[in-house]
Structures are given as C-alpha cells and as structure tokens.
Amino acid sequence: MNENRKLFLKNVDKIYDSASKRSPGELQFTYEGILYPTTICSLGNFQALEGFEAIKDDVILVTYPKSGTMWVYQIIQEIVYTATNRSPSSDISLIELGAPDHLECLKQQPSPRVLHTHLHYNNIPTSIFKTTAKKLVLFRNPKDTAVSYFHFYNSSPMFPTFSTWDEFFKHFMSGKVCWGSYFESLLTWNKHLDDEDVMIITYEDLKEGLFRWELFLLVLNRWKGRNLVAGVKQIAEFLGFPLNQKQIQAIADQSTFQNMKVNYQGTHSQFAQALFRKGVIGDWRNYFSPAQNQEMDTKFKEYLGETKLGAKLKYDTYCKA
Ligand code: A3P
C-alpha cells in the first residue's frame, strides 16, 4: 500500500474515532446558516477559505452531496493524469475539509490541481471565478439524491442517524442536512449555466450516455454496453485534454459502478461501503410515499420549474411517479 493510501486510511480512522466520541448533537455545526459535519469541517478552515487562491489551471468539481462526486472525481483525475502522465492521487481534495493547514497542503499540489467542493455558489472562494480554472458542476435528480443521502447519513459514523426515511425526508426538504438545501444550492447555479469555464452535467446524463449526440449514442452505447464513453469524452474536451479513443475507453471502463466499487473496497476499507451503494437511477421509487412525491414535485416546481437548470435535470423523465 502506498504512503498516500496509508495516510488516507489513517485519516478515515481518525474521523470515525472522533465521531464515535461525540453525541449526535455534536456531529454537526452551523456556519452562516448551513449545517456541516464537525468531524471533517472546521470554523477555522471556513475563515481561511476566504483567502483561498485558485490557479488558472485548476479543475474544480462542484457537487451537492450524493450526486456521484467520487465517480466524476475519478473520471477527472484519470483524464488529467492520463494527459499529463502523472499518477492519480488517492485523496479527494475537498477544499472545505479539515483545518486551515489543509489549504496549505493543497498549495503544494502540482498543477493542474483537481479540487472539489460541496459549497453553494455564493460560498465558493471568489478567486475560483476570477481565473480560467475549469468549473465542472454535477447535479443529480433530487429524489435519488435524497435517498442516497439518507443511506449515507445512516452508514457514516460522522453523521447522526435517522431512524426512519420519513424523518430524514423532512430534514432534506427543509435543508437541515449537511451542506444545506439541495434546492438553494441548485438555484444559485441557474444564472451561471453559460458562464465561461463552467460546464454543468447531470448524474443521469452520465449514466445514460446522453451527451451531445444524445439518442444516437444512447442506442450505440447501450448496444456496446459502454454508456460512459460519451460523457468521458465530453468532460475531457471541456477540460482541454482531448484524449484518444483508446484512452477514453480505458477511463470509461475503469469508472463503471461495479469496477469502482470493487477497486475502492480494496483501498478505502469501510468507507467504500458508504460511498458505493446501488449506483442506479430511480431507487427513490422504493421510498417516496404519494404525499412525499407531491411535496417534492411542488418544491422542485417552485424553485426550478421555470428555469434552464430545471429543464436540464429532466425532472419529468426521472422523478415523476
Ligand atoms: P446511491 O447511494 O444511490 O447508490 P457521492 O460520491 O456524491 O457521495 O455520490 C454517491 C452516489 O453515487 C451513490 O449513489 C453511489 O452509489 C453513486 N455512484 C458512485 N460511483 C458511481 C458510478 N461509477 N456509477 C454510478 N453511480 C455511482
């Protein structure tokens, strides 16, 4: 096991250990009205983040939790490191993670750095928007995101547990979960869909292979069983690393749910269980009651119904009961 990996696992153990010593009420804290997990975020780091300096070659993945972060993070890493001939780092470079010294560690990373944040648009360090750093933004339909988050809360010791889905649903809908409201988070991005150096993608498009060539590729890729190829190609082009077909295919093959699940079990021990659960679209159908469907449909319409971002999420295709 390489040193990076050992350090990562030591940190996971430390987080789990620190979580086990806290009461449920101590596992989360509020910063500027939004909840964060105490074991991995700190007030000091939020303050230090105001001085975070982005570099023009940075690649920043922005996600709401449980949207497929690890999946796309791995794809980006593979693209960048294939193109630059470096070996992928094992850690996820969440900028709001840990204490201020974490930001110092990020400064040491070789360029192009692959960074990540769950912060809402308005809380992302402004230097990121003042550079040509590429901002890849990933969202997932709200119903599957909520179900995935429910399981993550209950399988990660760093979050308080919820005894029922119904109880979690209320918290999710009111934004009383870590990194705040799904709806607020998405809404802040709606004005930035066409910004330079920004690309917004969805979990569903990546999963179905519905990128630029849409239906043709859907048929072709399903036939080949390789839905991810189109997505990987599009991300590589956006990042400015046009790879050849063989390289793209290799990255897509490594990034299927099954392959990632197996690989991470070998390297991320118990953390992998929490990260790779089902990896499907539509699991929400096993959880949502008719009343919860109604409530989510109304809320989605209220926040995103008439927006371009709302249309991009294809709510009627993926979320209608
Ligand atoms: P489920 O809980 O619905 O299975 P994040 O990385 O943001 O925490 O997101 C986790 C969700 O992405 C989980 O969803 C996980 O299974 C899914 N996921 C992870 N890797 C994936 C992959 N390669 N393909 C599809 N889904 C994946």
Short mmCIF file of C-alpha atoms and ligand atoms in Angstrom, two decimals:
data_model
loop_
_atom_site.label_atom_id
_atom_site.label_comp_id
_atom_site.label_asym_id
_atom_site.label_seq_id
_atom_site.Cartn_x
_atom_site.Cartn_y
_atom_site.Cartn_z
CA MET A 1 0.00 0.00 0.00
CA ASN A 2 1.47 3.37 -0.94
CA GLU A 3 2.06 6.15 1.59
CA ASN A 4 -0.82 8.30 0.31
CA ARG A 5 -3.25 5.46 0.75
CA LYS A 6 -1.98 4.68 4.26
CA LEU A 7 -2.39 8.34 5.21
CA PHE A 8 -5.89 8.44 3.76
CA LEU A 9 -6.98 5.37 5.72
CA LYS A 10 -5.39 6.74 8.89
CA ASN A 11 -7.39 9.93 8.42
CA VAL A 12 -10.62 7.98 7.88
CA ASP A 13 -9.94 6.03 11.09
CA LYS A 14 -9.27 9.31 12.90
CA ILE A 15 -12.55 10.78 11.63
CA TYR A 16 -14.52 7.69 12.64
CA ASP A 17 -12.82 7.63 16.02
CA SER A 18 -13.52 11.30 16.63
CA ALA A 19 -17.15 10.79 15.54
CA SER A 20 -17.63 7.91 17.96
CA LYS A 21 -16.70 10.19 20.87
CA ARG A 22 -19.35 12.80 20.03
CA SER A 23 -23.04 12.90 20.84
CA PRO A 24 -25.41 13.11 17.82
CA GLY A 25 -25.91 16.81 18.54
CA GLU A 26 -22.17 17.45 18.34
CA LEU A 27 -21.71 15.82 14.94
CA GLN A 28 -22.90 18.87 13.01
CA PHE A 29 -22.33 22.61 13.36
CA THR A 30 -23.81 25.61 11.62
CA TYR A 31 -21.78 28.15 9.66
CA GLU A 32 -23.60 31.05 8.04
CA GLY A 33 -26.91 29.23 8.35
CA ILE A 34 -25.75 25.93 6.79
CA LEU A 35 -25.00 22.64 8.58
CA TYR A 36 -21.60 20.95 8.17
CA PRO A 37 -20.11 17.78 9.71
CA THR A 38 -17.94 18.67 12.70
CA THR A 39 -15.55 15.80 12.14
CA ILE A 40 -14.40 16.97 8.71
CA CYS A 41 -15.07 20.73 8.55
CA SER A 42 -13.97 23.49 10.89
CA LEU A 43 -14.78 27.11 11.50
CA GLY A 44 -11.09 27.92 11.10
CA ASN A 45 -11.00 26.45 7.62
CA PHE A 46 -14.09 28.34 6.51
CA GLN A 47 -12.44 31.56 7.59
CA ALA A 48 -9.17 30.61 5.92
CA LEU A 49 -11.05 29.74 2.70
CA GLU A 50 -11.78 33.43 2.18
CA GLY A 51 -8.11 33.77 1.26
CA PHE A 52 -8.04 30.66 -0.95
CA GLU A 53 -6.13 31.34 -4.14
CA ALA A 54 -7.23 29.48 -7.24
CA ILE A 55 -4.73 28.92 -10.04
CA LYS A 56 -5.68 29.27 -13.71
CA ASP A 57 -5.05 25.57 -14.44
CA ASP A 58 -7.13 24.27 -11.50
CA VAL A 59 -10.01 21.92 -12.20
CA ILE A 60 -12.81 22.24 -9.66
CA LEU A 61 -15.61 19.75 -9.29
CA VAL A 62 -18.68 21.28 -7.64
CA THR A 63 -21.41 18.95 -6.41
CA TYR A 64 -24.29 18.73 -3.99
CA PRO A 65 -23.57 15.69 -1.76
CA LYS A 66 -24.59 12.29 -3.11
CA SER A 67 -24.71 13.38 -6.72
CA GLY A 68 -21.95 11.00 -7.83
CA THR A 69 -18.98 13.03 -6.64
CA MET A 70 -16.49 10.16 -6.33
CA TRP A 71 -17.49 8.91 -9.75
CA VAL A 72 -16.85 12.16 -11.59
CA TYR A 73 -13.85 12.97 -9.41
CA GLN A 74 -12.25 9.71 -10.53
CA ILE A 75 -13.07 10.45 -14.18
CA ILE A 76 -11.50 13.92 -13.93
CA GLN A 77 -8.43 12.58 -12.18
CA GLU A 78 -7.95 9.88 -14.79
CA ILE A 79 -8.34 12.39 -17.61
CA VAL A 80 -5.90 14.89 -16.12
CA TYR A 81 -3.35 12.32 -15.12
CA THR A 82 -3.56 10.40 -18.40
CA ALA A 83 -2.99 13.63 -20.29
CA THR A 84 -0.15 14.80 -18.04
CA ASN A 85 1.39 11.40 -17.35
CA ARG A 86 1.08 11.62 -13.55
CA SER A 87 -0.31 9.01 -11.20
CA PRO A 88 -3.71 9.82 -9.67
CA SER A 89 -3.69 10.86 -6.02
CA SER A 90 -5.87 8.76 -3.74
CA ASP A 91 -7.46 11.58 -1.80
CA ILE A 92 -10.40 13.76 -2.51
CA SER A 93 -9.31 17.37 -2.34
CA LEU A 94 -12.42 18.85 -0.74
CA ILE A 95 -11.40 22.45 -0.20
CA GLU A 96 -13.60 22.92 2.88
CA LEU A 97 -12.14 19.82 4.54
CA GLY A 98 -10.33 19.97 7.86
CA ALA A 99 -8.24 22.66 9.45
CA PRO A 100 -6.52 25.64 7.76
CA ASP A 101 -3.33 23.59 7.30
CA HIS A 102 -5.28 21.54 4.74
CA LEU A 103 -5.29 24.60 2.48
CA GLU A 104 -1.52 24.76 2.86
CA CYS A 105 -1.34 21.12 1.69
CA LEU A 106 -3.46 21.98 -1.35
CA LYS A 107 -0.98 24.73 -2.23
CA GLN A 108 1.73 22.09 -2.53
CA GLN A 109 -0.18 20.02 -5.08
CA PRO A 110 1.31 20.08 -8.58
CA SER A 111 -0.65 21.88 -11.27
CA PRO A 112 -3.20 21.12 -12.65
CA ARG A 113 -4.78 20.55 -9.26
CA VAL A 114 -8.03 18.61 -9.14
CA LEU A 115 -10.13 20.13 -6.38
CA HIS A 116 -13.62 19.61 -5.14
CA THR A 117 -16.29 21.41 -3.14
CA HIS A 118 -19.88 20.91 -1.98
CA LEU A 119 -20.21 24.62 -1.15
CA HIS A 120 -23.08 26.61 -2.63
CA TYR A 121 -22.11 29.00 -5.43
CA ASN A 122 -22.16 32.06 -3.16
CA ASN A 123 -19.85 30.43 -0.61
CA ILE A 124 -17.21 29.25 -3.08
CA PRO A 125 -14.00 31.32 -2.77
CA THR A 126 -14.27 34.15 -5.27
CA SER A 127 -10.76 33.60 -6.64
CA ILE A 128 -12.12 30.46 -8.35
CA PHE A 129 -14.35 32.63 -10.51
CA LYS A 130 -11.65 35.17 -11.26
CA THR A 131 -9.43 32.65 -13.03
CA THR A 132 -9.83 30.41 -16.05
CA ALA A 133 -9.99 27.43 -13.67
CA LYS A 134 -12.46 24.92 -15.10
CA LYS A 135 -15.60 24.52 -13.00
CA LEU A 136 -17.36 21.20 -13.63
CA VAL A 137 -20.70 21.18 -11.82
CA LEU A 138 -22.54 17.91 -11.22
CA PHE A 139 -26.14 17.51 -10.08
CA ARG A 140 -28.47 14.54 -9.66
CA ASN A 141 -32.25 14.38 -9.55
CA PRO A 142 -33.47 15.39 -6.07
CA LYS A 143 -35.34 12.19 -5.26
CA ASP A 144 -32.40 9.83 -5.78
CA THR A 145 -30.09 12.37 -4.13
CA ALA A 146 -32.30 12.39 -1.03
CA VAL A 147 -32.47 8.59 -0.80
CA SER A 148 -28.72 8.28 -1.29
CA TYR A 149 -28.13 10.92 1.39
CA PHE A 150 -30.45 9.10 3.81
CA HIS A 151 -28.33 5.96 3.50
CA PHE A 152 -25.11 7.93 3.74
CA TYR A 153 -26.25 9.58 6.98
CA ASN A 154 -27.05 6.18 8.42
CA SER A 155 -23.93 4.40 7.27
CA SER A 156 -21.33 7.06 8.12
CA PRO A 157 -20.49 7.49 11.80
CA MET A 158 -19.67 11.13 11.11
CA PHE A 159 -23.40 11.94 10.73
CA PRO A 160 -26.24 11.48 13.20
CA THR A 161 -28.52 8.57 12.30
CA PHE A 162 -32.14 8.86 11.27
CA SER A 163 -34.40 6.08 12.47
CA THR A 164 -36.81 6.44 9.55
CA TRP A 165 -36.83 7.64 5.96
CA ASP A 166 -39.81 9.89 6.78
CA GLU A 167 -37.79 11.70 9.42
CA PHE A 168 -34.84 12.22 7.04
CA PHE A 169 -37.14 13.40 4.26
CA LYS A 170 -38.38 16.28 6.44
CA HIS A 171 -34.80 17.36 7.14
CA PHE A 172 -33.81 17.12 3.47
CA MET A 173 -36.80 19.18 2.35
CA SER A 174 -36.11 21.91 4.88
CA GLY A 175 -32.38 21.98 4.10
CA LYS A 176 -31.44 20.79 7.59
CA VAL A 177 -28.76 18.43 6.29
CA CYS A 178 -25.04 18.95 5.81
CA TRP A 179 -24.23 21.45 3.04
CA GLY A 180 -27.77 22.77 3.29
CA SER A 181 -30.69 22.86 0.92
CA TYR A 182 -30.47 20.96 -2.37
CA PHE A 183 -32.87 23.46 -3.90
CA GLU A 184 -30.98 26.56 -2.77
CA SER A 185 -27.72 25.01 -3.93
CA LEU A 186 -29.02 24.34 -7.44
CA LEU A 187 -30.81 27.65 -7.75
CA THR A 188 -27.61 29.61 -7.17
CA TRP A 189 -26.13 27.95 -10.28
CA ASN A 190 -29.04 28.66 -12.60
CA LYS A 191 -27.66 32.08 -13.58
CA HIS A 192 -24.28 30.59 -14.42
CA LEU A 193 -25.14 27.85 -16.88
CA ASP A 194 -23.49 29.68 -19.75
CA ASP A 195 -20.56 31.20 -17.88
CA GLU A 196 -17.17 30.73 -19.40
CA ASP A 197 -15.19 27.83 -17.93
CA VAL A 198 -18.36 26.30 -16.45
CA MET A 199 -19.90 23.01 -17.53
CA ILE A 200 -22.97 21.61 -15.81
CA ILE A 201 -23.63 17.90 -16.12
CA THR A 202 -26.11 15.53 -14.53
CA TYR A 203 -25.68 12.09 -12.98
CA GLU A 204 -28.47 10.83 -15.22
CA ASP A 205 -26.87 12.04 -18.46
CA LEU A 206 -23.58 10.47 -17.48
CA LYS A 207 -25.27 7.23 -16.57
CA GLU A 208 -27.36 7.09 -19.73
CA GLY A 209 -24.68 8.42 -22.04
CA LEU A 210 -26.92 11.30 -23.07
CA PHE A 211 -24.44 13.90 -24.14
CA ARG A 212 -24.06 15.85 -27.33
CA TRP A 213 -25.11 13.06 -29.64
CA GLU A 214 -27.99 12.14 -27.38
CA LEU A 215 -30.17 9.40 -28.82
CA PHE A 216 -27.75 8.04 -31.37
CA LEU A 217 -25.17 7.49 -28.67
CA LEU A 218 -27.72 6.09 -26.26
CA VAL A 219 -28.57 3.34 -28.73
CA LEU A 220 -24.98 2.79 -29.80
CA ASN A 221 -23.53 2.81 -26.30
CA ARG A 222 -26.23 0.60 -24.83
CA TRP A 223 -25.55 -1.84 -27.58
CA LYS A 224 -21.87 -1.73 -26.75
CA GLY A 225 -22.61 -1.61 -23.01
CA ARG A 226 -20.42 1.47 -22.76
CA ASN A 227 -22.62 4.39 -21.80
CA LEU A 228 -19.84 6.32 -20.17
CA VAL A 229 -17.71 6.88 -23.23
CA ALA A 230 -19.60 9.93 -24.46
CA GLY A 231 -19.53 11.53 -21.02
CA VAL A 232 -15.82 10.98 -20.51
CA LYS A 233 -15.11 12.41 -23.98
CA GLN A 234 -17.18 15.50 -23.32
CA ILE A 235 -15.56 16.13 -19.94
CA ALA A 236 -12.06 15.66 -21.39
CA GLU A 237 -12.81 18.17 -24.16
CA PHE A 238 -14.21 20.70 -21.68
CA LEU A 239 -11.11 20.38 -19.51
CA GLY A 240 -8.93 20.93 -22.55
CA PHE A 241 -7.41 17.45 -22.60
CA PRO A 242 -8.61 15.79 -25.80
CA LEU A 243 -7.60 12.15 -25.36
CA ASN A 244 -7.61 9.46 -27.98
CA GLN A 245 -10.41 6.92 -28.27
CA LYS A 246 -8.42 4.18 -26.54
CA GLN A 247 -7.63 6.40 -23.55
CA ILE A 248 -11.25 7.49 -23.24
CA GLN A 249 -12.44 3.93 -23.43
CA ALA A 250 -9.99 2.86 -20.72
CA ILE A 251 -11.20 5.62 -18.38
CA ALA A 252 -14.85 4.75 -19.03
CA ASP A 253 -14.15 1.07 -18.34
CA GLN A 254 -12.45 1.86 -15.04
CA SER A 255 -15.27 4.16 -13.96
CA THR A 256 -18.27 1.86 -14.14
CA PHE A 257 -20.07 1.42 -10.83
CA GLN A 258 -19.02 -2.22 -10.49
CA ASN A 259 -15.36 -1.55 -11.17
CA MET A 260 -15.21 1.43 -8.85
CA LYS A 261 -16.96 -0.46 -6.07
CA VAL A 262 -14.51 -3.33 -6.27
CA ASN A 263 -11.46 -1.09 -6.55
CA TYR A 264 -12.44 1.15 -3.66
CA GLN A 265 -13.19 -1.82 -1.43
CA GLY A 266 -9.55 -2.71 -1.78
CA THR A 267 -8.34 0.79 -0.98
CA HIS A 268 -10.93 2.64 1.11
CA SER A 269 -11.93 -0.16 3.53
CA GLN A 270 -15.23 0.52 5.35
CA PHE A 271 -15.60 3.96 3.72
CA ALA A 272 -16.24 2.27 0.34
CA GLN A 273 -19.43 0.65 1.67
CA ALA A 274 -20.91 4.06 2.35
CA LEU A 275 -19.82 5.54 -0.98
CA PHE A 276 -20.91 2.84 -3.44
CA ARG A 277 -24.39 1.67 -2.59
CA LYS A 278 -26.57 0.93 -5.65
CA GLY A 279 -25.49 3.41 -8.32
CA VAL A 280 -28.83 3.40 -10.15
CA ILE A 281 -31.46 5.86 -11.31
CA GLY A 282 -34.92 5.58 -9.73
CA ASP A 283 -34.27 3.91 -6.37
CA TRP A 284 -36.45 6.69 -4.90
CA ARG A 285 -39.49 4.69 -6.05
CA ASN A 286 -38.81 2.29 -3.17
CA TYR A 287 -39.02 5.10 -0.58
CA PHE A 288 -41.27 8.01 -1.55
CA SER A 289 -44.89 7.95 -0.39
CA PRO A 290 -47.51 9.63 -2.63
CA ALA A 291 -47.52 12.62 -0.25
CA GLN A 292 -43.72 12.90 -0.38
CA ASN A 293 -43.81 12.73 -4.19
CA GLN A 294 -46.31 15.54 -4.20
CA GLU A 295 -44.27 17.63 -1.79
CA MET A 296 -41.05 17.17 -3.79
CA ASP A 297 -42.79 17.85 -7.12
CA THR A 298 -44.23 21.09 -5.75
CA LYS A 299 -40.93 22.22 -4.27
CA PHE A 300 -38.99 21.44 -7.45
CA LYS A 301 -41.51 23.42 -9.48
CA GLU A 302 -41.36 26.33 -7.08
CA TYR A 303 -37.54 26.57 -7.16
CA LEU A 304 -36.50 25.25 -10.56
CA GLY A 305 -39.69 24.62 -12.55
CA GLU A 306 -39.30 27.52 -14.95
CA THR A 307 -35.51 27.54 -15.10
CA LYS A 308 -32.99 26.33 -17.66
CA LEU A 309 -31.27 24.27 -14.98
CA GLY A 310 -34.60 22.67 -14.05
CA ALA A 311 -35.05 21.63 -17.70
CA LYS A 312 -31.53 20.19 -17.77
CA LEU A 313 -32.40 17.91 -14.86
CA LYS A 314 -35.27 16.35 -16.88
CA TYR A 315 -37.45 16.09 -13.79
CA ASP A 316 -40.41 14.64 -15.63
CA THR A 317 -38.30 11.82 -17.03
CA TYR A 318 -36.55 10.86 -13.83
CA CYS A 319 -38.83 11.95 -10.99
CA LYS A 320 -42.46 11.63 -11.98
CA ALA A 321 -44.32 8.94 -10.02
P1 A3P B 1 -26.52 5.59 -4.36
O1 A3P B 1 -26.47 5.82 -2.88
O2 A3P B 1 -27.86 5.95 -4.95
O3 A3P B 1 -26.09 4.23 -4.75
P2 A3P B 1 -21.24 10.89 -3.86
O4 A3P B 1 -19.99 10.34 -4.41
O5 A3P B 1 -21.54 12.30 -4.28
O6 A3P B 1 -21.31 10.70 -2.39
O7 A3P B 1 -22.45 10.07 -4.52
C1 A3P B 1 -22.69 8.75 -4.15
C2 A3P B 1 -23.71 8.15 -5.09
O8 A3P B 1 -23.11 7.96 -6.39
C3 A3P B 1 -24.13 6.78 -4.61
O9 A3P B 1 -25.48 6.61 -5.04
C4 A3P B 1 -23.17 5.88 -5.38
O10 A3P B 1 -23.58 4.54 -5.45
C5 A3P B 1 -23.19 6.57 -6.74
N1 A3P B 1 -22.03 6.20 -7.56
C6 A3P B 1 -20.73 6.16 -7.21
N2 A3P B 1 -19.96 5.73 -8.23
C7 A3P B 1 -20.79 5.50 -9.26
C8 A3P B 1 -20.59 5.03 -10.60
N3 A3P B 1 -19.39 4.70 -11.05
N4 A3P B 1 -21.68 4.92 -11.39
C9 A3P B 1 -22.91 5.24 -10.94
N5 A3P B 1 -23.16 5.68 -9.69
C10 A3P B 1 -22.11 5.81 -8.85
#
